[in-house]
Structures are given as C-alpha cells and as structure tokens.
Coordinates of C-alpha atoms in Angstrom, one line a residue:
M1 CA 6.5 -22.1 -21.3
D2 CA 3.1 -23.6 -22.0
I3 CA 0.5 -25.3 -19.9
T4 CA 1.3 -28.8 -21.2
Q5 CA 4.8 -28.6 -19.8
I6 CA 3.5 -27.6 -16.4
D7 CA 0.9 -30.4 -16.4
S8 CA 3.7 -32.9 -17.2
I9 CA 5.8 -31.7 -14.2
I10 CA 2.8 -31.9 -11.9
A11 CA 1.8 -35.4 -13.3
N12 CA 5.3 -36.6 -12.2
G13 CA 4.6 -35.2 -8.7
D14 CA 7.9 -33.2 -8.8
V15 CA 7.0 -30.1 -6.8
D16 CA 10.6 -29.1 -6.3
A17 CA 11.2 -29.1 -10.0
L18 CA 8.0 -27.0 -10.5
L19 CA 9.2 -24.5 -7.9
S20 CA 12.7 -24.4 -9.5
I21 CA 11.3 -23.7 -12.9
A22 CA 8.7 -21.1 -11.5
T23 CA 11.5 -19.3 -9.7
A24 CA 13.7 -19.2 -12.8
L25 CA 10.8 -17.7 -14.8
Q26 CA 10.4 -14.8 -12.4
D27 CA 11.7 -11.3 -13.3
K28 CA 11.1 -9.5 -10.0
P29 CA 13.1 -6.9 -8.0
N30 CA 14.6 -7.9 -4.7
Q31 CA 11.6 -8.1 -2.4
K32 CA 13.6 -8.8 0.7
E33 CA 15.5 -5.6 0.2
A34 CA 12.3 -3.6 -0.5
V35 CA 10.7 -4.9 2.7
K36 CA 13.9 -4.1 4.6
Q37 CA 13.8 -0.5 3.2
Y38 CA 10.1 -0.2 4.1
D39 CA 10.7 -1.1 7.8
P40 CA 12.6 1.7 9.6
A41 CA 13.9 -0.7 12.2
T42 CA 15.9 -2.6 9.5
H43 CA 17.4 0.4 7.7
D44 CA 21.1 0.5 7.1
I45 CA 21.4 3.4 9.7
M46 CA 20.4 0.8 12.4
D47 CA 23.2 -1.6 11.4
K48 CA 26.0 -1.5 13.9
V49 CA 28.4 -2.8 11.3
K50 CA 27.6 -0.1 8.8
R51 CA 27.3 2.6 11.6
P52 CA 29.5 1.4 14.4
D53 CA 29.7 2.9 17.9
K54 CA 32.7 5.0 18.8
L55 CA 35.5 3.4 20.7
I56 CA 37.5 5.6 23.1
K57 CA 41.0 4.2 23.5
N58 CA 43.9 5.0 25.9
D59 CA 47.5 5.7 25.0
K60 CA 48.1 1.9 24.8
G61 CA 45.4 1.5 22.2
E62 CA 43.1 -0.3 24.6
T63 CA 39.4 0.4 24.5
E64 CA 38.3 2.2 27.7
K65 CA 34.8 3.2 26.7
I66 CA 32.2 2.7 24.0
V67 CA 30.2 5.7 23.1
L68 CA 26.8 4.9 21.5
V69 CA 26.2 6.9 18.3
A70 CA 22.8 8.2 17.3
R71 CA 20.8 6.0 14.9
I72 CA 17.7 7.8 13.6
P73 CA 15.8 5.9 10.9
L74 CA 13.2 7.9 8.9
A75 CA 10.0 6.4 7.7
E76 CA 10.2 8.2 4.4
Q77 CA 9.3 5.0 2.4
R78 CA 6.1 4.6 4.4
R79 CA 5.2 8.2 3.9
I80 CA 5.7 8.0 0.2
V81 CA 3.6 4.9 -0.1
D82 CA 0.8 6.3 2.2
I83 CA 0.6 9.5 0.2
A84 CA 0.6 7.7 -3.2
A85 CA -2.1 5.3 -2.0
S86 CA -4.2 8.0 -0.5
F87 CA -4.1 10.2 -3.6
L88 CA -5.1 7.2 -5.9
G89 CA -8.2 6.7 -3.8
I90 CA -10.8 3.9 -3.9
P91 CA -12.5 3.4 -7.3
E92 CA -16.2 3.5 -7.9
Y93 CA -17.7 1.0 -10.3
A94 CA -19.6 2.7 -13.0
A95 CA -22.1 0.9 -15.3
T96 CA -25.2 1.7 -17.4
P97 CA -27.5 -1.3 -17.3
T98 CA -29.9 -1.4 -20.2
N99 CA -32.2 -4.2 -18.9
E100 CA -33.2 -6.0 -15.7
L101 CA -30.6 -8.8 -16.1
E102 CA -27.8 -6.3 -16.5
K103 CA -29.1 -4.4 -13.4
R104 CA -29.1 -7.6 -11.4
M105 CA -25.5 -8.4 -12.6
H106 CA -24.3 -5.0 -11.6
E107 CA -26.0 -5.3 -8.2
A108 CA -24.4 -8.8 -7.7
V109 CA -20.9 -7.5 -8.4
I110 CA -21.4 -4.6 -6.0
E111 CA -22.8 -7.0 -3.4
I112 CA -19.6 -9.2 -3.6
M113 CA -17.4 -6.1 -3.3
N114 CA -19.3 -4.8 -0.2
D115 CA -19.4 -8.3 1.4
N116 CA -15.6 -8.5 1.1
K117 CA -15.1 -4.9 2.3
M118 CA -13.4 -4.1 -0.9
E119 CA -12.9 -0.4 -0.1
Y120 CA -10.5 -1.4 2.7
Q121 CA -9.0 -4.4 1.0
F122 CA -8.1 -2.4 -2.1
R123 CA -6.1 0.0 0.0
E124 CA -4.1 -2.9 1.5
I125 CA -3.6 -4.3 -2.0
V126 CA -2.3 -1.0 -3.3
K127 CA 0.1 -0.4 -0.4
R128 CA 1.5 -3.9 -0.5
T129 CA 2.1 -3.7 -4.2
M130 CA 3.8 -0.3 -3.9
S131 CA 6.0 -1.5 -1.0
E132 CA 6.6 -5.2 -1.9
T133 CA 6.2 -4.8 -5.8
E134 CA 3.5 -7.4 -6.0
C135 CA 0.2 -8.6 -4.4
A136 CA -2.6 -11.0 -5.5
E137 CA -6.3 -11.5 -4.9
L138 CA -7.4 -15.1 -4.5
W139 CA -11.2 -15.4 -5.1
Y140 CA -13.0 -18.6 -4.0
A141 CA -16.5 -19.9 -3.3
K142 CA -17.5 -20.6 0.2
A143 CA -20.7 -22.5 1.3
L144 CA -23.4 -20.4 2.8
A145 CA -24.1 -20.8 6.4
Q146 CA -27.6 -21.5 7.6
G147 CA -29.7 -18.4 7.3
E148 CA -27.2 -16.7 4.9
K149 CA -28.2 -15.7 1.4
T150 CA -26.9 -13.8 -1.6
S151 CA -28.6 -12.4 -4.7
Y152 CA -26.6 -14.7 -7.1
S153 CA -26.6 -18.1 -5.4
D154 CA -28.5 -20.1 -2.8
K155 CA -25.4 -22.3 -2.0
Y156 CA -22.3 -20.2 -2.2
K157 CA -20.8 -16.8 -1.6
I158 CA -17.7 -15.4 -3.2
K159 CA -14.8 -14.5 -0.8
L160 CA -11.5 -12.8 -1.2
R161 CA -8.1 -13.6 0.3
V162 CA -5.2 -11.2 -0.1
L163 CA -1.8 -12.9 -0.9
A164 CA 1.5 -11.0 -0.4
Y165 CA 5.1 -11.5 0.6
G166 CA 4.5 -9.6 3.8
L167 CA 1.7 -12.2 4.6
S168 CA 4.2 -15.1 4.3
D169 CA 3.2 -15.9 0.7
E170 CA 5.7 -16.6 -2.1
L171 CA 4.0 -15.8 -5.4
F172 CA 4.9 -17.3 -8.7
P173 CA 2.9 -16.1 -11.7
I174 CA 3.7 -18.0 -14.9
M175 CA 2.8 -16.3 -18.2
D176 CA 2.7 -17.6 -21.7
N177 CA 4.5 -16.0 -24.6
S178 CA 1.6 -13.6 -25.0
G179 CA 1.8 -12.4 -21.4
D180 CA -1.4 -14.2 -20.3
L181 CA -1.4 -15.9 -16.9
I182 CA -1.5 -19.7 -17.5
T183 CA -0.5 -20.9 -14.0
F184 CA -0.3 -19.3 -10.6
I185 CA 1.7 -20.9 -7.7
R186 CA 1.5 -19.9 -4.1
Q187 CA 4.0 -21.2 -1.6
Y188 CA 3.4 -20.7 2.1
I189 CA 3.7 -22.2 5.6
V190 CA 1.0 -23.0 8.1
K191 CA 1.4 -23.8 11.8
E192 CA -0.5 -27.0 12.5
I193 CA -1.0 -29.1 15.6
A194 CA 0.4 -32.6 15.2
A195 CA -1.0 -35.8 16.7
S196 CA 1.4 -35.4 19.6
G197 CA -0.1 -32.1 20.4
N198 CA 3.1 -30.2 19.4
V199 CA 2.8 -27.2 17.0
T200 CA 4.6 -27.9 13.7
V201 CA 5.3 -25.7 10.7
V202 CA 4.1 -27.3 7.5
E203 CA 5.0 -26.1 4.0
H204 CA 2.3 -25.9 1.4
V205 CA 2.2 -25.2 -2.3
D206 CA -1.1 -24.4 -4.2
V207 CA -1.1 -24.5 -8.0
Y208 CA -3.9 -22.8 -10.0
T209 CA -4.7 -23.4 -13.6
A210 CA -7.8 -22.7 -15.6
E211 CA -8.7 -26.5 -15.5
N212 CA -7.4 -27.7 -12.2
I213 CA -6.3 -26.7 -8.7
Y214 CA -3.6 -28.7 -7.0
Y215 CA -2.8 -28.7 -3.3
A216 CA 0.6 -30.1 -2.2
T217 CA 2.1 -30.5 1.3
K218 CA 5.6 -31.2 2.3
T219 CA 6.2 -33.9 4.9
E220 CA 9.3 -35.8 6.1
S221 CA 9.1 -38.1 3.1
G222 CA 8.8 -35.2 0.6
W223 CA 6.1 -33.5 -1.3
S224 CA 2.7 -35.1 -1.9
F225 CA -0.5 -33.8 -3.6
R226 CA -3.8 -34.0 -1.9
A227 CA -5.7 -37.0 -3.4
T228 CA -9.4 -36.5 -4.3
E229 CA -12.0 -38.9 -5.6
S230 CA -14.5 -38.3 -8.3
I231 CA -16.9 -40.4 -10.3
T232 CA -16.6 -40.5 -14.1
E233 CA -19.7 -39.6 -16.0
K234 CA -19.5 -42.5 -18.5
S235 CA -18.5 -45.5 -16.5
G236 CA -19.5 -44.4 -13.1
E237 CA -16.2 -45.7 -11.6
V238 CA -14.4 -43.9 -8.8
V239 CA -11.2 -42.2 -10.0
T240 CA -8.5 -40.8 -7.7
R241 CA -7.0 -37.6 -8.8
N242 CA -4.2 -35.4 -7.4
S243 CA -6.2 -32.2 -8.2
L244 CA -9.6 -30.6 -7.9
P245 CA -11.4 -29.4 -11.1
N246 CA -11.5 -25.7 -11.3
P247 CA -15.3 -25.0 -11.0
F248 CA -15.2 -21.7 -12.8
G249 CA -12.8 -22.5 -15.7
K250 CA -10.6 -19.4 -15.0
I251 CA -7.6 -18.9 -12.8
P252 CA -9.1 -17.3 -9.6
I253 CA -6.2 -14.9 -9.2
I254 CA -5.9 -11.2 -9.9
Y255 CA -2.2 -10.4 -9.9
H256 CA -0.9 -6.8 -9.3
S257 CA 2.7 -5.9 -9.7
Q258 CA 5.1 -3.1 -10.4
K259 CA 8.8 -3.1 -11.4
E260 CA 10.2 -1.4 -8.3
P261 CA 9.0 -0.1 -5.0
E262 CA 7.4 3.3 -4.9
W263 CA 10.4 5.1 -3.4
A264 CA 13.1 3.5 -5.6
G265 CA 14.2 6.8 -7.2
S266 CA 14.8 8.3 -3.7
Q267 CA 16.4 5.5 -1.7
T268 CA 20.0 6.8 -2.0
L269 CA 18.8 10.2 -0.9
I270 CA 16.9 8.7 2.1
N271 CA 20.0 6.9 3.2
R272 CA 22.0 10.2 3.1
L273 CA 19.3 12.1 5.0
E274 CA 19.2 9.5 7.7
E275 CA 23.0 9.7 8.0
K276 CA 23.0 13.5 8.2
V277 CA 20.2 13.6 10.8
S278 CA 21.9 11.0 12.9
N279 CA 25.2 12.9 12.7
H280 CA 23.4 16.1 13.7
A281 CA 22.0 14.3 16.7
D282 CA 25.5 13.1 17.7
T283 CA 26.7 16.7 17.5
N284 CA 23.8 17.9 19.7
D285 CA 24.6 15.2 22.3
Y286 CA 28.2 16.5 22.4
F287 CA 27.3 20.2 22.7
D288 CA 24.0 20.4 24.5
S289 CA 25.7 20.0 28.0
P290 CA 27.7 23.1 29.1
I291 CA 31.5 22.9 28.6
V292 CA 33.5 25.4 30.6
K293 CA 36.5 26.9 28.8
A294 CA 39.2 28.3 31.2
K295 CA 42.2 30.5 30.4
G296 CA 44.9 31.2 33.0
E297 CA 44.8 30.2 36.7
V298 CA 41.5 29.3 38.3
S299 CA 42.1 28.4 41.9
G300 CA 38.6 27.8 43.2
F301 CA 35.2 26.7 41.7
S302 CA 31.9 26.8 43.6
N303 CA 29.6 23.8 44.0
K304 CA 26.4 23.3 42.0
A305 CA 24.2 23.8 45.1
E306 CA 25.9 27.0 46.3
S307 CA 24.1 30.4 45.9
G308 CA 26.1 33.6 45.3
K309 CA 28.8 31.6 43.6
V310 CA 32.4 33.1 43.5
L311 CA 35.3 32.1 41.2
E312 CA 38.9 32.7 42.3
M313 CA 41.0 33.5 39.3
G314 CA 44.6 34.7 38.8
E315 CA 45.6 37.8 36.8
S316 CA 44.6 37.6 33.1
A317 CA 42.5 34.5 33.7
D318 CA 39.2 34.1 31.9
V319 CA 36.3 31.5 32.1
S320 CA 33.5 31.1 29.5
Y321 CA 31.2 28.5 28.1
L322 CA 32.2 26.7 24.9
T323 CA 29.1 27.0 22.7
W324 CA 27.9 25.9 19.3
D325 CA 25.8 28.7 18.0
S326 CA 23.8 27.0 15.2
L327 CA 23.7 24.4 12.5
P328 CA 26.2 25.4 9.8
E329 CA 24.3 26.9 6.8
S330 CA 25.7 24.3 4.4
K331 CA 24.5 21.4 6.5
K332 CA 21.0 22.9 6.8
M333 CA 20.9 23.5 3.0
E334 CA 21.9 19.9 2.3
Q335 CA 19.1 18.5 4.5
E336 CA 16.6 20.8 2.9
N337 CA 17.8 19.8 -0.6
L338 CA 17.6 16.1 0.4
V339 CA 14.0 16.4 1.5
K340 CA 13.1 18.3 -1.7
F341 CA 14.8 15.8 -4.0
I342 CA 13.3 12.8 -2.2
N343 CA 9.8 14.2 -2.9
Q344 CA 10.7 15.2 -6.4
Y345 CA 12.2 11.8 -7.5
S346 CA 9.4 9.8 -5.9
M347 CA 6.8 12.2 -7.3
S348 CA 5.5 12.7 -3.8
T349 CA 4.1 15.8 -2.1
D350 CA 5.0 17.4 1.2
I351 CA 1.6 17.9 2.8
S352 CA 2.9 19.2 6.1
L353 CA 1.4 22.4 7.6
D354 CA 4.6 24.3 6.9
S355 CA 4.2 23.5 3.2
L356 CA 0.6 24.5 3.1
K357 CA 1.4 27.8 4.7
G358 CA 3.1 28.7 1.4
L359 CA -0.3 28.7 -0.3
G360 CA -1.4 31.7 1.6
S361 CA -4.3 32.3 3.9
S362 CA -6.9 31.4 1.3
L363 CA -6.6 27.8 0.0
S364 CA -8.6 28.2 -3.2
G365 CA -9.5 25.3 -5.5
V366 CA -7.0 26.5 -8.1
A367 CA -4.2 26.8 -5.6
L368 CA -4.9 23.3 -4.2
R369 CA -5.0 21.7 -7.7
T370 CA -1.7 23.4 -8.6
F371 CA -0.1 22.4 -5.3
F372 CA -1.1 18.7 -5.8
T373 CA -0.3 18.5 -9.5
Q374 CA 2.7 16.2 -9.0
A375 CA 0.7 13.9 -6.7
H376 CA -2.1 13.7 -9.3
L377 CA 0.3 13.0 -12.1
K378 CA 1.6 10.1 -10.0
A379 CA -1.9 8.9 -9.2
A380 CA -2.7 8.8 -13.0
E381 CA 0.4 6.6 -13.5
N382 CA -0.8 4.3 -10.7
E383 CA -4.3 4.2 -12.1
A384 CA -2.8 2.7 -15.2
V385 CA -1.3 -0.1 -13.1
F386 CA -4.1 -0.9 -10.7
G387 CA -6.9 0.0 -13.1
I388 CA -6.0 -3.1 -15.2
G389 CA -6.2 -5.4 -12.2
V390 CA -9.5 -3.9 -11.1
T391 CA -11.0 -4.4 -14.6
R392 CA -9.8 -8.0 -14.6
R393 CA -11.4 -8.5 -11.2
L394 CA -14.8 -7.1 -12.4
N395 CA -14.7 -9.4 -15.5
Y396 CA -13.8 -12.4 -13.3
L397 CA -16.7 -11.7 -10.9
K398 CA -19.1 -11.4 -13.8
H399 CA -18.0 -14.8 -15.1
V400 CA -18.4 -16.4 -11.7
I401 CA -21.8 -14.9 -11.1
S402 CA -23.0 -16.1 -14.5
I403 CA -22.0 -19.7 -13.6
L404 CA -23.6 -19.6 -10.1
D405 CA -26.7 -18.0 -11.6
P406 CA -27.0 -19.1 -15.3
T407 CA -30.0 -16.8 -15.8
L408 CA -27.5 -13.9 -15.6
A409 CA -25.2 -15.3 -18.3
P410 CA -26.6 -12.9 -21.0
A411 CA -25.5 -10.0 -18.8
K412 CA -21.8 -10.9 -18.8
S413 CA -21.3 -8.3 -21.6
L414 CA -22.3 -5.5 -19.2
Q415 CA -19.4 -3.0 -19.1
I416 CA -18.4 -2.1 -15.6
K417 CA -15.5 0.4 -15.4
P418 CA -13.5 1.5 -12.4
V419 CA -13.6 5.3 -11.9
F420 CA -10.8 6.8 -9.8
T421 CA -11.2 10.2 -8.1
Y422 CA -7.9 11.5 -7.0
Y423 CA -7.8 13.0 -3.5
L424 CA -8.1 16.8 -3.3
P425 CA -9.0 18.8 -0.2
K426 CA -12.3 20.6 -0.8
D427 CA -12.6 24.4 -1.0
T428 CA -16.3 24.3 0.0
E429 CA -16.6 28.1 0.4
G430 CA -15.0 28.7 -3.0
E431 CA -17.1 26.1 -4.8
Q432 CA -20.3 27.5 -3.3
K433 CA -19.4 31.1 -4.2
L434 CA -18.6 30.1 -7.8
L435 CA -22.0 28.4 -8.2
I436 CA -23.9 31.4 -6.8
D437 CA -22.0 33.8 -9.0
S438 CA -22.7 31.6 -12.0
Y439 CA -26.4 31.6 -11.1
K440 CA -26.4 35.4 -10.8
A441 CA -24.7 35.7 -14.2
G442 CA -27.4 33.6 -15.8
V443 CA -25.0 30.7 -16.6
L444 CA -26.5 28.1 -14.3
S445 CA -30.1 27.4 -13.3
I446 CA -31.1 27.1 -9.6
E447 CA -31.5 23.3 -10.2
S448 CA -27.9 23.0 -11.4
V449 CA -26.6 25.1 -8.5
L450 CA -28.4 22.9 -5.9
Q451 CA -27.3 19.7 -7.6
Q452 CA -23.6 20.7 -7.6
S453 CA -23.6 22.4 -4.3
P454 CA -21.1 20.9 -1.8
I455 CA -23.4 21.8 1.1
V456 CA -26.7 20.4 -0.2
E457 CA -27.4 16.7 0.3
D458 CA -31.0 16.4 -1.2
W459 CA -31.3 19.0 -3.9
E460 CA -34.9 18.2 -4.8
N461 CA -36.2 18.7 -1.3
E462 CA -34.1 21.8 -1.0
L463 CA -35.6 23.2 -4.2
A464 CA -39.1 22.4 -2.9
R465 CA -38.4 24.3 0.3
L466 CA -37.0 27.3 -1.6
T467 CA -40.1 27.3 -3.9
K468 CA -42.4 27.1 -0.9
N469 CA -40.6 30.1 0.7
K470 CA -41.0 31.9 -2.7
G471 CA -37.4 32.6 -3.2
T472 CA -34.1 31.1 -4.2
G473 CA -32.2 32.4 -1.3
F474 CA -29.9 34.4 -3.6
S475 CA -30.2 38.1 -4.4
E476 CA -31.7 39.0 -7.8
K477 CA -29.5 38.8 -10.8

C-alpha cells in the first residue's frame, strides 16, 4: 500500500474504511490473549468453567454441597518480563562532538531525554512491548509556559507520550513495500463532559503521515475530521482543511514491536505448573486436618476440652491418625522440572536466594558472569530489537532540534549511539583486589588503578591525596 491510496481514503472522509484496511494490513499476535496471560487474575486456572468446583452428590444424584477448589495463579509472565527488562537496562547515549555545534546538538538531545524522564519511560516502553508485543512513542511540540526555556527553542519544548494497548490505544502502523513507516493510526477513547453535564465516551482516531496530521472524532452522525483554517501563501485566501500540516516533515512516532510476548515459549508449562500447584493445595486442604482411623469397637470418645482423655475400646480395636507423609517424589520432580524448563525456554534466570546459594560463599565476578550468561544472551537479543527504536528516536530528535533551531542544522550528522550495559551484580571486593594485584605486578599504573576502582569516585583528588601522603597506599611491588 502507498501513501496516495491512504490520502484518497482520507479525502473521502471514510474513517471506517481506513480502519478496516489498516486492520487487514496488521500482522500481530493476539494481544488480548497476551494481556490475559500477563495478568494473574485472568489466567485459565481462575476460570470456573475450565477448573470447576467439586459437586458433592447424594445417592439420588442431587447436589448436596459445593466444595471450592484451590485456584492459584502464578505471576511467572510478569517475573520473566521484569527480569528481561532489568537485565537489558537503560541505555546511555554516546557521542563524540567535534565542534561547538555538535556539542550543543548532543546537549539538546540529552536535555529532551532528561525533561521527559526517559530513563523511566524507556523501562515502561520495554515492559509493555515485551508483554503486549508493541508500544509506540508519540513526540510532539508543546508551547513553553511563561518563564520556561530550553536550549533549542524559545517557543516550544518537545514532549513524549507513550502509546500502548494497555493504555487504551489501538495502534495501526502501515508500512510500504520496503518496510518503512508511511502512516500511523491511533484509535482511542476519551471521557468527555457533554453540554448536559453528563460524562460521555468519545471515540477518536488520529492519523499521522509525514505531510499531515488528521484528527477524527466519532459522533452520533458518524466520523468527522477536525476542520482547520489556513491562509494560502499566493492568494492570501482562507482555506479550510481536514488536517494540520506536519511541522517537522516526519512521522512523529517511534514504533517498537516483537513477534510474540516474552514468555511465549513457556506458556504451556506455566499452565501446567499452576494446575499442579493448585492440585497440591487441594490435597493439603484435604489432609491438613487430622482424620481419625478406627478399627474394631470404640465405645467412648473424650471431648476436645477434657484433660486426661480416655478411650474405651473393645478387644483388638485400634485408633490412629490417617496421615499423608509427604509430597510424592514424582510430583515434586515434575514441579521442579516445570520451573527449570519455564526459565530455559524463556531464556530467563532464577535469581532467588536459593539459586544464588549454589554459587558458593564467594560470589566472584567470573561466577556471576557465568550464572547470568543466559540472561545476558537474551539481553543481547532484546538490544537488537530496542536498539533500532532508540536509534530512530535519536535521529528524529536531531531532526526536530535542527528545525526549531536552524543554526544547529549542520550538526544533524552527529552520530549518537545507544550503549546498553547489561545488569550484573558487582563483585567490588574482587575487582579491587584484581586492580591492586595488577599494580603490584607492574601491569597497571596507580592512575589506572584509581580510575577503574569501584570504590573511588574522584580519582584525581584521590591521587593528589596519596601523593601528598607520599605513598600509594599499597605495599611495594
């Protein structure tokens, strides 16, 4: 599909046709099912049709009692997403400006990131994409309030809005045959106060192209585009349009997506684990209260409140408790295997204290890196997904800045790259010992040791203090 076909549909004002075509062009996994799996309260194990309560019937087949079964949902999907997002981390934005303009451009990009609290927004973007399979960033210009200022404009600041299925947004990216985004459609609802004072739900559709932005609203009479007036440059006449010109000439959307939710390879195993854990809970409910087993004639039984209890039993009679000694080994093994395979097939890592105990008493850097190898391999795969989106964001922001401040246009070529550092617990003691040993062996200078030390914040001042004290603080080589 090309942009001329989309423009033709919009020109006819047929929003329903536009949404129908946009829906047909989508190739997405079932988002509703993914969201259902992500929320423990909506898991299959909680469905009374799929896991019904037990009916106790009499000899006539009539229901005398309903016994509620255990339903224990496990938040494994959330755990998998949280761990994957945490190990990916928040990227830094590396650049090497070669002149003053490039330095200002870099500072302006970082300023926009900080103003929009990007280190927190990015984590939400990652988690929503992993759980809902898509998420989008909508960037827009907002007029500065009195007293506000930015380094790149005296009129506007650049703001971000996160769009996602879980935020009541339906997203429809439309690509051309080359895979480039040519149109982005957002469908959503807004609660508005009508003239009568009642709260009504109004459906909206926003359409973004490189040239124009369209805003449509659905009323009782159907869809209608917001009309705007503009003055033509040549004749000076006022022209009514059903769109706003895109001020930046690029679609202001950064679209993130993945083919399936993060836990897709483990979903069947999670269902099974929830079933086994729930069944185990039912068994515990049955056996955790004492059951007395009697053999022969028992003619008297003391009350609960009596002390010095006496049982009257006939000859050869016997009374004992019916007990369930332990979970059968096969059931225990299955549950352990399910947990292992859930982590394995989702490339997740069990970071519980019990797992860390297996590393021994000394958590060296090598042991930690080995333990988290699988999590880091997954982080590398996720970097390939989200790194593309972050790079597009950086390029878009440079483009916008160069329009708001034309003096920075020559700096658009500045290369700013996202740098991800995968999460790894620090072995501070081990790192420091390695640096000191390297210094003693003559491999590192004192300057290098202080620069790389995990316990030194200002290495130059620390070096000055050591020099003043006439020593390095280390024993002689």
